PQR file of N, CA, C, O and H, with PARSE charges and radii, in Angstrom:
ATOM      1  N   UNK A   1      93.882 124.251  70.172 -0.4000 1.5000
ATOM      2  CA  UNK A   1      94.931 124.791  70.995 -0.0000 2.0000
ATOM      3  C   UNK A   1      94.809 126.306  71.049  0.5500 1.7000
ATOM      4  O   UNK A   1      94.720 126.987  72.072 -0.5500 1.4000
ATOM      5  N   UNK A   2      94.816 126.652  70.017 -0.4000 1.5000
ATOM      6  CA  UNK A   2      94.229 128.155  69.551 -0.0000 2.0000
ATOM      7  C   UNK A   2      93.269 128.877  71.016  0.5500 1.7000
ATOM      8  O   UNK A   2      93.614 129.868  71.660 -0.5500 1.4000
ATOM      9  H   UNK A   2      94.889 126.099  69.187  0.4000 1.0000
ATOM     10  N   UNK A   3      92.027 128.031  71.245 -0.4000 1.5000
ATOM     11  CA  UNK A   3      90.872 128.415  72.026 -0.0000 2.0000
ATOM     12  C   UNK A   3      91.302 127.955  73.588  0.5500 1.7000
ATOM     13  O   UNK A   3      90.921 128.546  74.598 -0.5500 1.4000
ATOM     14  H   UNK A   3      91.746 127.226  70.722  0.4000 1.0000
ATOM     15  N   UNK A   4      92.070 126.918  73.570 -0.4000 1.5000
ATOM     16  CA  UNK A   4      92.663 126.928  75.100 -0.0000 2.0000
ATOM     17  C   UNK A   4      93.652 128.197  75.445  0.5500 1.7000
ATOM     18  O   UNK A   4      93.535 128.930  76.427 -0.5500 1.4000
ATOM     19  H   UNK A   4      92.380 126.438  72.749  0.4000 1.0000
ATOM     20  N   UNK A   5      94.495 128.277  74.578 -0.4000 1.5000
ATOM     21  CA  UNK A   5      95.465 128.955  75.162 -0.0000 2.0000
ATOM     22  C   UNK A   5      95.055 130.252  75.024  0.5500 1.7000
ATOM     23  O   UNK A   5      96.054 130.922  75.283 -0.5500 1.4000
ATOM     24  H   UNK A   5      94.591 127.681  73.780  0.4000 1.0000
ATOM     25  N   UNK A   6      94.042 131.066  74.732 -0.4000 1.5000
ATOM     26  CA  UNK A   6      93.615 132.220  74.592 -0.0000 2.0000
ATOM     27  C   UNK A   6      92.564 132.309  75.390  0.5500 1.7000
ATOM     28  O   UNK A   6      92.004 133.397  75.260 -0.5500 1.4000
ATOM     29  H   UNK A   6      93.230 130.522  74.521  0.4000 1.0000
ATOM     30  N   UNK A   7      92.082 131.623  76.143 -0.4000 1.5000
ATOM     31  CA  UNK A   7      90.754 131.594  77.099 -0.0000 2.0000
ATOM     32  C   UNK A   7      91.494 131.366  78.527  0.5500 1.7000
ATOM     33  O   UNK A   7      91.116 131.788  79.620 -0.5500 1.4000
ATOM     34  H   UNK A   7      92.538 130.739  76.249  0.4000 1.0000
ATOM     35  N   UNK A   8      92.479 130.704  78.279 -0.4000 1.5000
ATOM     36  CA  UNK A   8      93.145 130.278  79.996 -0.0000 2.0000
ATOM     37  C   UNK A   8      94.553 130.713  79.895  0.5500 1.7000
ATOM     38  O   UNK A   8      95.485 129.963  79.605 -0.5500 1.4000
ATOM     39  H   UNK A   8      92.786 130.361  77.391  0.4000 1.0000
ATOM     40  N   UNK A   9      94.655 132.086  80.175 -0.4000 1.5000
ATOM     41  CA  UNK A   9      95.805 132.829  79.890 -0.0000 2.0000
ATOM     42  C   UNK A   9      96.735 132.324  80.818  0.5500 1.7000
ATOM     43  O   UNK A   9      97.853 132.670  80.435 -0.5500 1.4000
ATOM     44  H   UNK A   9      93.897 132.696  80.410  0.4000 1.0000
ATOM     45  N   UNK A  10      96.815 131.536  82.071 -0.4000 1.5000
ATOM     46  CA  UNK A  10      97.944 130.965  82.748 -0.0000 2.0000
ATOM     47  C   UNK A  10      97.922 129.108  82.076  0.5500 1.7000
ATOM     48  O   UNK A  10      98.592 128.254  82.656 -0.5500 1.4000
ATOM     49  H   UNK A  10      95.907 131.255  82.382  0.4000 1.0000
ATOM     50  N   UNK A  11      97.428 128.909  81.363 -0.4000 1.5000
ATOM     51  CA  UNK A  11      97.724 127.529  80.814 -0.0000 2.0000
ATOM     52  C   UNK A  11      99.231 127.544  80.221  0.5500 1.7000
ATOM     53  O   UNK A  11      99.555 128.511  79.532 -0.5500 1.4000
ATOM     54  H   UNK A  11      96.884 129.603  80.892  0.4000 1.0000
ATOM     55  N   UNK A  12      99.854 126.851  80.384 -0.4000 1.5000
ATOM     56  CA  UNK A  12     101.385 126.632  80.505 -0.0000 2.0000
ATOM     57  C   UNK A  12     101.685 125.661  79.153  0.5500 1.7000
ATOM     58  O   UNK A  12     102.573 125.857  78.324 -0.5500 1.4000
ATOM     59  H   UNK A  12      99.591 126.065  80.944  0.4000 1.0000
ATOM     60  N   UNK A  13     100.716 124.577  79.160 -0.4000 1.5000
ATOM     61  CA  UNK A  13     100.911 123.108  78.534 -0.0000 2.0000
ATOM     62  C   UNK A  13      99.428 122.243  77.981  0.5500 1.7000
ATOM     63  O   UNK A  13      98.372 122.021  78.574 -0.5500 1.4000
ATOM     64  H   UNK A  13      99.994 124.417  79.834  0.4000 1.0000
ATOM     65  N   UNK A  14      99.775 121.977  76.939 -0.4000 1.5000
ATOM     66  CA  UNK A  14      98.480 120.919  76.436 -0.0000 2.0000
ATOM     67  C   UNK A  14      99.124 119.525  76.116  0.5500 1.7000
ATOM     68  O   UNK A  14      99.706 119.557  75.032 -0.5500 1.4000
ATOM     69  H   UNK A  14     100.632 122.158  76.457  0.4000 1.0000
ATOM     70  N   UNK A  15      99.185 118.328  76.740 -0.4000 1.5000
ATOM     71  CA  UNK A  15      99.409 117.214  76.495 -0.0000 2.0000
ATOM     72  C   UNK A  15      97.824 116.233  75.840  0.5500 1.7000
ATOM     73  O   UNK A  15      96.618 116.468  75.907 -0.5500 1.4000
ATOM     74  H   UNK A  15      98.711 118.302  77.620  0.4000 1.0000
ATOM     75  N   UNK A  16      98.496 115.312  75.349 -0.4000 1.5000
ATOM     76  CA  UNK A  16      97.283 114.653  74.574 -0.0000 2.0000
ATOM     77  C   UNK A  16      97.612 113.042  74.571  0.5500 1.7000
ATOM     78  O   UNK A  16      98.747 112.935  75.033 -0.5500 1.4000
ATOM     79  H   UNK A  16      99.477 115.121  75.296  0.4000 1.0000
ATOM     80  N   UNK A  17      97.129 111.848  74.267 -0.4000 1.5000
ATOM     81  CA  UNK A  17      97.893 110.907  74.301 -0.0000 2.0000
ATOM     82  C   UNK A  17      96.862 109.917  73.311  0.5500 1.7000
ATOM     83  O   UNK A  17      95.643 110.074  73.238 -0.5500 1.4000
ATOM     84  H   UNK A  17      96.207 111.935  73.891  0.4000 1.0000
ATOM     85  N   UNK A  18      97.705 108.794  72.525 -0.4000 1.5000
ATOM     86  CA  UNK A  18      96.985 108.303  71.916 -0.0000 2.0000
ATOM     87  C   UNK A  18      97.830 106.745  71.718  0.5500 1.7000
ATOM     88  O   UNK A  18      99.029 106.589  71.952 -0.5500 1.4000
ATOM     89  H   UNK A  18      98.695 108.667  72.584  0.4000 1.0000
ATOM     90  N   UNK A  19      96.903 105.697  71.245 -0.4000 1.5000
ATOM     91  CA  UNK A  19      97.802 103.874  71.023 -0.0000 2.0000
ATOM     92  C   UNK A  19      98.615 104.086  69.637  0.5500 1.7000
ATOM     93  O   UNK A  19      98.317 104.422  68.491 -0.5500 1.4000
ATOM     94  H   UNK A  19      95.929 105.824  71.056  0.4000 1.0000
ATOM     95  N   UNK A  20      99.695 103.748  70.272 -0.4000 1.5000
ATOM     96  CA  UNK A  20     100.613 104.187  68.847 -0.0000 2.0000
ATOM     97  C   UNK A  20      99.850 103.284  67.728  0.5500 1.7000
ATOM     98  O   UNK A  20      99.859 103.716  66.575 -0.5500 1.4000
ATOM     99  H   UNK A  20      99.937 103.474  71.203  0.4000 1.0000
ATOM    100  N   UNK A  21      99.159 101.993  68.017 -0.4000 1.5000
ATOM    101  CA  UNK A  21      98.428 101.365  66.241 -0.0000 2.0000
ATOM    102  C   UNK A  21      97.754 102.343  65.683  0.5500 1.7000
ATOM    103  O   UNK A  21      97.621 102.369  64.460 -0.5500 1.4000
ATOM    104  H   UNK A  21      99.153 101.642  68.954  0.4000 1.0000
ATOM    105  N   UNK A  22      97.159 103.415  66.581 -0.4000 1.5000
ATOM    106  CA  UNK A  22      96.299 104.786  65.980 -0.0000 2.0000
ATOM    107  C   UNK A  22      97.419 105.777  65.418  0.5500 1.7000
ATOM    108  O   UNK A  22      97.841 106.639  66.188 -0.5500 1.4000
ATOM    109  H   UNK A  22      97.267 103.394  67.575  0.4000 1.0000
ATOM    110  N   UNK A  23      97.850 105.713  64.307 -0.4000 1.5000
ATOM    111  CA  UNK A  23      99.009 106.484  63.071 -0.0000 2.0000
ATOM    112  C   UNK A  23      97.977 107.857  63.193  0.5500 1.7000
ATOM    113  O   UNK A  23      98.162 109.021  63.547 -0.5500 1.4000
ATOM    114  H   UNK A  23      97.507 105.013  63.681  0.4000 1.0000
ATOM    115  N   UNK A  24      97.155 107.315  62.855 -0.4000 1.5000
ATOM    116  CA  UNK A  24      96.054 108.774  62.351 -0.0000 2.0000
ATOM    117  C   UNK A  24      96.390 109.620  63.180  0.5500 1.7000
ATOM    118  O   UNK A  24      97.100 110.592  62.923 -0.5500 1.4000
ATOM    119  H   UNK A  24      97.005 106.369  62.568  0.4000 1.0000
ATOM    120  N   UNK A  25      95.629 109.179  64.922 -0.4000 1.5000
ATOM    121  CA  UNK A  25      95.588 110.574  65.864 -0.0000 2.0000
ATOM    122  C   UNK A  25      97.605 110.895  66.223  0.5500 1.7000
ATOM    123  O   UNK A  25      98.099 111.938  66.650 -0.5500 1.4000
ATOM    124  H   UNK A  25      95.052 108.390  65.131  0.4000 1.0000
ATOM    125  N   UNK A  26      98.151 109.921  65.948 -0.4000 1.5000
ATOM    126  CA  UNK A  26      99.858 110.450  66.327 -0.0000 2.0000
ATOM    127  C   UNK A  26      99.978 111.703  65.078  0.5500 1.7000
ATOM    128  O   UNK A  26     100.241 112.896  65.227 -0.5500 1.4000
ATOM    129  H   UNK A  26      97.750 109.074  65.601  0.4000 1.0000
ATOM    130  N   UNK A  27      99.714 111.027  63.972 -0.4000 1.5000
ATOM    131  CA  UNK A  27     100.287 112.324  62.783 -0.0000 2.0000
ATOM    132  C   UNK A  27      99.286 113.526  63.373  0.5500 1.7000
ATOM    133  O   UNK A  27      99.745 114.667  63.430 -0.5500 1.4000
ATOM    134  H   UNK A  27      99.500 110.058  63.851  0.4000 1.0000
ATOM    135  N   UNK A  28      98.265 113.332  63.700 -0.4000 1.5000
ATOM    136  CA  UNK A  28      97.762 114.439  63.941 -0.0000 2.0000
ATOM    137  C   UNK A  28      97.994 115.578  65.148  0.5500 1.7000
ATOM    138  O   UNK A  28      97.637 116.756  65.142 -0.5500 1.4000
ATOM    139  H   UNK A  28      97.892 112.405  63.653  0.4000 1.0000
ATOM    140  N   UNK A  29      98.715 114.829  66.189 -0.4000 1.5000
ATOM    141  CA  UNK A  29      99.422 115.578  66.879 -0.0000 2.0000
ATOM    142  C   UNK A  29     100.585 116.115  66.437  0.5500 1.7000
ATOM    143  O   UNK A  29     101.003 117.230  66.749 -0.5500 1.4000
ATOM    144  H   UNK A  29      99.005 113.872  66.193  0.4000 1.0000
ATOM    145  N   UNK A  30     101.152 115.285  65.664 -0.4000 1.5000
ATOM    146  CA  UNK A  30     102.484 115.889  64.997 -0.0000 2.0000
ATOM    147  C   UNK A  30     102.694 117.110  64.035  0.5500 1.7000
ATOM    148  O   UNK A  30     103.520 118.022  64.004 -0.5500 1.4000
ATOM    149  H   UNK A  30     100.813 114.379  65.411  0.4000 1.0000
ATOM    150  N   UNK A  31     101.802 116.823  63.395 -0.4000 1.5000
ATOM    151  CA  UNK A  31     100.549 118.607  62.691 -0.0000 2.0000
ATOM    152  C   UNK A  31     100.644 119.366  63.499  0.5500 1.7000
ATOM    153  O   UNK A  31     101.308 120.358  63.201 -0.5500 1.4000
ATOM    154  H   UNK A  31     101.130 116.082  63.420  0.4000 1.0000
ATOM    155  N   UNK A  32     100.203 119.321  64.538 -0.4000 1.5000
ATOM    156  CA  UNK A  32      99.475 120.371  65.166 -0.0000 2.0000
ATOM    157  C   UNK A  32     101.067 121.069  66.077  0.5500 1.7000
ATOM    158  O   UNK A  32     101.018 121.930  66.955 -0.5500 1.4000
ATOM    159  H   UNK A  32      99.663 118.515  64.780  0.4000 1.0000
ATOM    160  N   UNK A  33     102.131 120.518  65.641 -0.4000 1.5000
ATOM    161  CA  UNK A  33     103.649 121.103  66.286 -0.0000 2.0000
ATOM    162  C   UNK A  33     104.069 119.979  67.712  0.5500 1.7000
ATOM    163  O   UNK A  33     105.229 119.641  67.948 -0.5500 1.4000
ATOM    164  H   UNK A  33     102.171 119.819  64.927  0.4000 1.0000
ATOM    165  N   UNK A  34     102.954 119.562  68.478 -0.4000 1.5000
ATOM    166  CA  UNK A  34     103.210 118.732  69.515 -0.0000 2.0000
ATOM    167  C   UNK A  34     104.571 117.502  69.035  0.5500 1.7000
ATOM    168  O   UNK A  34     104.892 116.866  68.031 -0.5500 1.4000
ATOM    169  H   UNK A  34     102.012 119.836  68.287  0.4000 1.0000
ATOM    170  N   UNK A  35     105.053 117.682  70.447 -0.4000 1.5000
ATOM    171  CA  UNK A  35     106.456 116.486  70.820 -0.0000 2.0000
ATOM    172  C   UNK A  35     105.964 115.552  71.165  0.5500 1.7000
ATOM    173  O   UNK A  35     104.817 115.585  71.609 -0.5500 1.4000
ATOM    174  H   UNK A  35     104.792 118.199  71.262  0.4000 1.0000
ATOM    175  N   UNK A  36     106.563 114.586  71.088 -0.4000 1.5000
ATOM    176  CA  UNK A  36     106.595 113.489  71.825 -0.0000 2.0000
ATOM    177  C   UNK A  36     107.595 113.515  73.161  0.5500 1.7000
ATOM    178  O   UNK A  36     108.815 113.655  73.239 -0.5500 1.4000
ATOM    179  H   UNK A  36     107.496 114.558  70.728  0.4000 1.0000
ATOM    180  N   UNK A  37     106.442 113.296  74.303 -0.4000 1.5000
ATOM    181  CA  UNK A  37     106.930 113.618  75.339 -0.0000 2.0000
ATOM    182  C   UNK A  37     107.472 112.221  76.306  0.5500 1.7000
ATOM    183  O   UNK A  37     108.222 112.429  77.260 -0.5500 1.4000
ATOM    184  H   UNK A  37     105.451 113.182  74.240  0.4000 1.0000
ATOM    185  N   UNK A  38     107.023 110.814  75.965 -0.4000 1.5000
ATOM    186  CA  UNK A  38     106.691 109.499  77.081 -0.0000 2.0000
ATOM    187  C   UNK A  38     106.030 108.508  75.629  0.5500 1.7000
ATOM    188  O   UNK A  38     105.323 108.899  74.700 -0.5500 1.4000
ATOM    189  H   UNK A  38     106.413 110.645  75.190  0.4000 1.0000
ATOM    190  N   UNK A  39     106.588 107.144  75.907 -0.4000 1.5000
ATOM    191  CA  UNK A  39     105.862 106.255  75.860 -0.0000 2.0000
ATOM    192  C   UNK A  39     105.637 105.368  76.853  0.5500 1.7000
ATOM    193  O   UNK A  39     106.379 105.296  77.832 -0.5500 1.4000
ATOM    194  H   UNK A  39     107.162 106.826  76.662  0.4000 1.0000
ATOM    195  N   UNK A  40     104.909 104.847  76.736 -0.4000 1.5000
ATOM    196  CA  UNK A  40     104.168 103.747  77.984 -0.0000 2.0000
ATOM    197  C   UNK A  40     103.475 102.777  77.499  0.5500 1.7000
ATOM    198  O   UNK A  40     102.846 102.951  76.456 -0.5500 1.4000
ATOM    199  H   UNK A  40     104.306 104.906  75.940  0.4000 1.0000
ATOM    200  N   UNK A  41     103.448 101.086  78.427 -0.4000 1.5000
ATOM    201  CA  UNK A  41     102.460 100.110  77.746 -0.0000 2.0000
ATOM    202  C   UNK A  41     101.354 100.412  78.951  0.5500 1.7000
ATOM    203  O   UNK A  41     101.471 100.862  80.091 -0.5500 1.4000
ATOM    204  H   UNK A  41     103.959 100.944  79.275  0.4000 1.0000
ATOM    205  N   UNK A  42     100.382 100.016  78.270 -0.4000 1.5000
ATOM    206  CA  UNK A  42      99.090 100.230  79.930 -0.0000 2.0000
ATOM    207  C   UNK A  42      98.278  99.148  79.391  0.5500 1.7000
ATOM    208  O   UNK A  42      98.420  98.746  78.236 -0.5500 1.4000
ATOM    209  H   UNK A  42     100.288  99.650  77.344  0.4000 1.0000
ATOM    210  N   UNK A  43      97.482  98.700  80.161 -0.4000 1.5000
ATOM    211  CA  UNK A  43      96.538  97.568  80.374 -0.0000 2.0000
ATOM    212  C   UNK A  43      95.024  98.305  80.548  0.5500 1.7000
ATOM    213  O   UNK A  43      94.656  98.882  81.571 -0.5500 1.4000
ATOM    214  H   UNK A  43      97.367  99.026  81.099  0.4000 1.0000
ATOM    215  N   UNK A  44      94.102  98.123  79.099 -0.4000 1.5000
ATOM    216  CA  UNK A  44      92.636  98.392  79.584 -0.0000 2.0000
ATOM    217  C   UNK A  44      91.919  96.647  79.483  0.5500 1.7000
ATOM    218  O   UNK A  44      92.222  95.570  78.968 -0.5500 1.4000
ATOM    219  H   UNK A  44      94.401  97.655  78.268  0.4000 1.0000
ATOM    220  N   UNK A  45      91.097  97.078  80.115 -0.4000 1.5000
ATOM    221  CA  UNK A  45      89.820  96.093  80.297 -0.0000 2.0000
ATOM    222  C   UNK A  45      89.780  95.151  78.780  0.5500 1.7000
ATOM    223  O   UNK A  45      90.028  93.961  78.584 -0.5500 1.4000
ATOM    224  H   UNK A  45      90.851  97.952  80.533  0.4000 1.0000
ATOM    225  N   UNK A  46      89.368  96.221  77.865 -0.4000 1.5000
ATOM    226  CA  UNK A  46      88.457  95.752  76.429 -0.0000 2.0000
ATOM    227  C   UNK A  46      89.723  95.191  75.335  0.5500 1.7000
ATOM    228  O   UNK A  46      89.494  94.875  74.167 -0.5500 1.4000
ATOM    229  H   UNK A  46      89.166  97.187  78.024  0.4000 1.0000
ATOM    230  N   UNK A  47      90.713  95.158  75.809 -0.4000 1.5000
ATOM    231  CA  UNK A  47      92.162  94.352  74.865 -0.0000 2.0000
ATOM    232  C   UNK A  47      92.485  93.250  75.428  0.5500 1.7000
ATOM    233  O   UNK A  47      92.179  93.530  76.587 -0.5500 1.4000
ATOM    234  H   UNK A  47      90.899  95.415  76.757  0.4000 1.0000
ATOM    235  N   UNK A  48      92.806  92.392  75.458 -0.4000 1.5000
ATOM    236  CA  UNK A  48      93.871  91.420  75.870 -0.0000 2.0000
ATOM    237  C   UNK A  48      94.866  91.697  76.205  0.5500 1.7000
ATOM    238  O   UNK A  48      95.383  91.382  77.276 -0.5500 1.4000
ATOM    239  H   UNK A  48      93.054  92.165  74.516  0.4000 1.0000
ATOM    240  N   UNK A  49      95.318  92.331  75.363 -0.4000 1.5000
ATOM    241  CA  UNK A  49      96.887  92.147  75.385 -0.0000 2.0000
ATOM    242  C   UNK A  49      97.336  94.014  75.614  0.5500 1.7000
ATOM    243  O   UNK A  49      96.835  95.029  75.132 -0.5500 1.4000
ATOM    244  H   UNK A  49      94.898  92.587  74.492  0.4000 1.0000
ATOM    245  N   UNK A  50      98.257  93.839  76.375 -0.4000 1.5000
ATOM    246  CA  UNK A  50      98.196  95.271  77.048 -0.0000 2.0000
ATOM    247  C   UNK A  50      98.833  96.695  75.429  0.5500 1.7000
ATOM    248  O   UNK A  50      99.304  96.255  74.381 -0.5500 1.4000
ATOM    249  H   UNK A  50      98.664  93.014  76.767  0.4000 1.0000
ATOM    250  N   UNK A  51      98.703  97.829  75.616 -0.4000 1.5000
ATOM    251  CA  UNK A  51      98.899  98.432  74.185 -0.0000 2.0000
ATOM    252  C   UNK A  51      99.632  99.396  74.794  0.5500 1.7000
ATOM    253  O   UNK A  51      99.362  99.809  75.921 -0.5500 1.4000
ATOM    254  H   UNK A  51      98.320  98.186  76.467  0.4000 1.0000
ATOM    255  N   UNK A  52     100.955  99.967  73.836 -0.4000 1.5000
ATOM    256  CA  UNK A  52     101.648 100.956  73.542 -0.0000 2.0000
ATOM    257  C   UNK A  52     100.854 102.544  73.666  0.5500 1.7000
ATOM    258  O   UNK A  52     100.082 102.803  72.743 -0.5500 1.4000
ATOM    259  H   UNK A  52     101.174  99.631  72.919  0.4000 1.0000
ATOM    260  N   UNK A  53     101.005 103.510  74.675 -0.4000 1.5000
ATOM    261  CA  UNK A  53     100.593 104.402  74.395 -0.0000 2.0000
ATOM    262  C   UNK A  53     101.941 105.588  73.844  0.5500 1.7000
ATOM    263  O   UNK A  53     103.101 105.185  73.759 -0.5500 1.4000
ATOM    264  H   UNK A  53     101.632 103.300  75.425  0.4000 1.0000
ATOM    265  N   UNK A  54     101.670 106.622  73.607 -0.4000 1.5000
ATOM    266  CA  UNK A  54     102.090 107.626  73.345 -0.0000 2.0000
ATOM    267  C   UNK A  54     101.567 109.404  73.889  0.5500 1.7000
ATOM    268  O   UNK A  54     100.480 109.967  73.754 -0.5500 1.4000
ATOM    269  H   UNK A  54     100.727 106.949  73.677  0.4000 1.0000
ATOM    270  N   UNK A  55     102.933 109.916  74.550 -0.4000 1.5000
ATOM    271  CA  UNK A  55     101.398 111.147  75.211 -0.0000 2.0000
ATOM    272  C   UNK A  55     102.774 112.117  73.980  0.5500 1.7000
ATOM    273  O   UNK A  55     103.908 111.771  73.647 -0.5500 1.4000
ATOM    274  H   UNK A  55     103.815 109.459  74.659  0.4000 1.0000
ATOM    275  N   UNK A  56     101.821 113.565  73.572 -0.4000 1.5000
ATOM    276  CA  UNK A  56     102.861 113.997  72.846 -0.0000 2.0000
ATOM    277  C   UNK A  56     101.884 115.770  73.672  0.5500 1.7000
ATOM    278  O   UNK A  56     100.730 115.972  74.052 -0.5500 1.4000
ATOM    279  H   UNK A  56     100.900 113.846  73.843  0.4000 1.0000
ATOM    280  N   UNK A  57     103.146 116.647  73.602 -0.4000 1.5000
ATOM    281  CA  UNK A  57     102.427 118.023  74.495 -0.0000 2.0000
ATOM    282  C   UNK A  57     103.144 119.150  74.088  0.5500 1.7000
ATOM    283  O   UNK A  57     104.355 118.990  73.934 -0.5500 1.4000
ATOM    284  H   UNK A  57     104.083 116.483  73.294  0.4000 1.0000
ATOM    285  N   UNK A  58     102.721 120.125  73.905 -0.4000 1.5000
ATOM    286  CA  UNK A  58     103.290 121.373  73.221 -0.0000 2.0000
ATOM    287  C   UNK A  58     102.757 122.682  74.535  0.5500 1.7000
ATOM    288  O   UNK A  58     101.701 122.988  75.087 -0.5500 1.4000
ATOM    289  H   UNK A  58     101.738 120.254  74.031  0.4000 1.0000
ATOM    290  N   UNK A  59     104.179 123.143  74.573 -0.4000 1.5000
ATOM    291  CA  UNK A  59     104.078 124.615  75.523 -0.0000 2.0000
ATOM    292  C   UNK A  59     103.242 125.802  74.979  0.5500 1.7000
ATOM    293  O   UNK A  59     102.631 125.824  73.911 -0.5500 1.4000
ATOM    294  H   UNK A  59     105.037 122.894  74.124  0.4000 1.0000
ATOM    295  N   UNK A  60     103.328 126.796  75.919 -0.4000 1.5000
ATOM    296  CA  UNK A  60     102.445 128.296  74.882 -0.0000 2.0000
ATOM    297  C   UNK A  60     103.652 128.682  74.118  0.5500 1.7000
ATOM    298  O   UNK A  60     103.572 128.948  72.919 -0.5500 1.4000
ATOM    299  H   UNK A  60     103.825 126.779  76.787  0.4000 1.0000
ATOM    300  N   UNK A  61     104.991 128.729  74.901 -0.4000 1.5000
ATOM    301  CA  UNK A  61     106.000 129.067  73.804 -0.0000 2.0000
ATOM    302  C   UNK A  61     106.027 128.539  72.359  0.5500 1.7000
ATOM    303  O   UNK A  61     106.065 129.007  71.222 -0.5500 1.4000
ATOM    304  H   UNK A  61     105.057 128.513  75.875  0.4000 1.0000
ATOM    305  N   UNK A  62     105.992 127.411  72.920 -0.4000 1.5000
ATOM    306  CA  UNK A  62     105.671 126.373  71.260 -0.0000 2.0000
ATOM    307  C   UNK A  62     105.518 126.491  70.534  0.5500 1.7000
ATOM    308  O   UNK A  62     106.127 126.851  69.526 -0.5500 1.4000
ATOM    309  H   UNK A  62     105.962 127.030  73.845  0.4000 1.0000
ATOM    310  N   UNK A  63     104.173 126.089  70.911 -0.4000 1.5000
ATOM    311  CA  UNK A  63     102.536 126.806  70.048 -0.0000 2.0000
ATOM    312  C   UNK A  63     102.615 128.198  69.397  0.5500 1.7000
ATOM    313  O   UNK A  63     102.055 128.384  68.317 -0.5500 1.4000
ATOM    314  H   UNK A  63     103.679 125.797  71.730  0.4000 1.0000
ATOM    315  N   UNK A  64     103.246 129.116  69.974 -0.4000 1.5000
ATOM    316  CA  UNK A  64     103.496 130.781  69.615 -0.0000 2.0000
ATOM    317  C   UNK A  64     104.474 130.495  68.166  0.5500 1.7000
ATOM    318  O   UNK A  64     104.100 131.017  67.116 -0.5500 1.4000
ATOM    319  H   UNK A  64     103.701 128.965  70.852  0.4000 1.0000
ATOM    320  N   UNK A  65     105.512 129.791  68.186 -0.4000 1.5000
ATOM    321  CA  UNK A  65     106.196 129.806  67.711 -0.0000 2.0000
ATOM    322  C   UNK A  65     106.259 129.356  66.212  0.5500 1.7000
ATOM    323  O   UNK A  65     106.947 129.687  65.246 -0.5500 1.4000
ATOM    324  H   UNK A  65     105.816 129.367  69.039  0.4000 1.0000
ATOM    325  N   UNK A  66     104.932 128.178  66.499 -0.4000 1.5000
ATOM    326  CA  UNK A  66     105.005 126.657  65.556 -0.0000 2.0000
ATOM    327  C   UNK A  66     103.650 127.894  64.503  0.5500 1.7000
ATOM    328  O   UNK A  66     103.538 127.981  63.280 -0.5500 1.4000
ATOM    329  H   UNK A  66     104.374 127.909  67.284  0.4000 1.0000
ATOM    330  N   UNK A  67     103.009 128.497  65.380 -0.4000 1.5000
ATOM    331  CA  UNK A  67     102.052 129.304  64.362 -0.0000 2.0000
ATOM    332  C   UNK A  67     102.346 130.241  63.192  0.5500 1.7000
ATOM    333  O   UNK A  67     101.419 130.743  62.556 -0.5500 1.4000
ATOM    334  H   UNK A  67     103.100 128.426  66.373  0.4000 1.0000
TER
END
């Protein structure tokens, strides 16, 4: 986040999204200061059964703040 928001000085927002059964990459957004912004179920190809996503996104204010 560090290298985005200092290279693209009008970047506003970094959203990210991950299957809530993935704990790992959620805590790891949650580290990094990001909200939880939306959940959603979506349907890929390689599951059966359709899966829970999660998108979680932190502002430059945020980010400024959370550092």
């Amino acid at each position: 986040m560090h290298w985005a928001f200092t290279k693209y000085s009008s970047l506003a927002r970094i959203a990210a999204s991950a299957m809530t059964p993935n704990g790992a990459s959620v805590r790891v957004m949650e580290k990094c200061g990001m909200k939880l912004e939306a959940t959603r179920v979506a349907r890929f190809e390689k599951f059966a059964e359709p899966v829970e996503l999660v998108r979680y996104s932190i502002t430059r204010e945020e980010w400024k703040a959370f550092q």
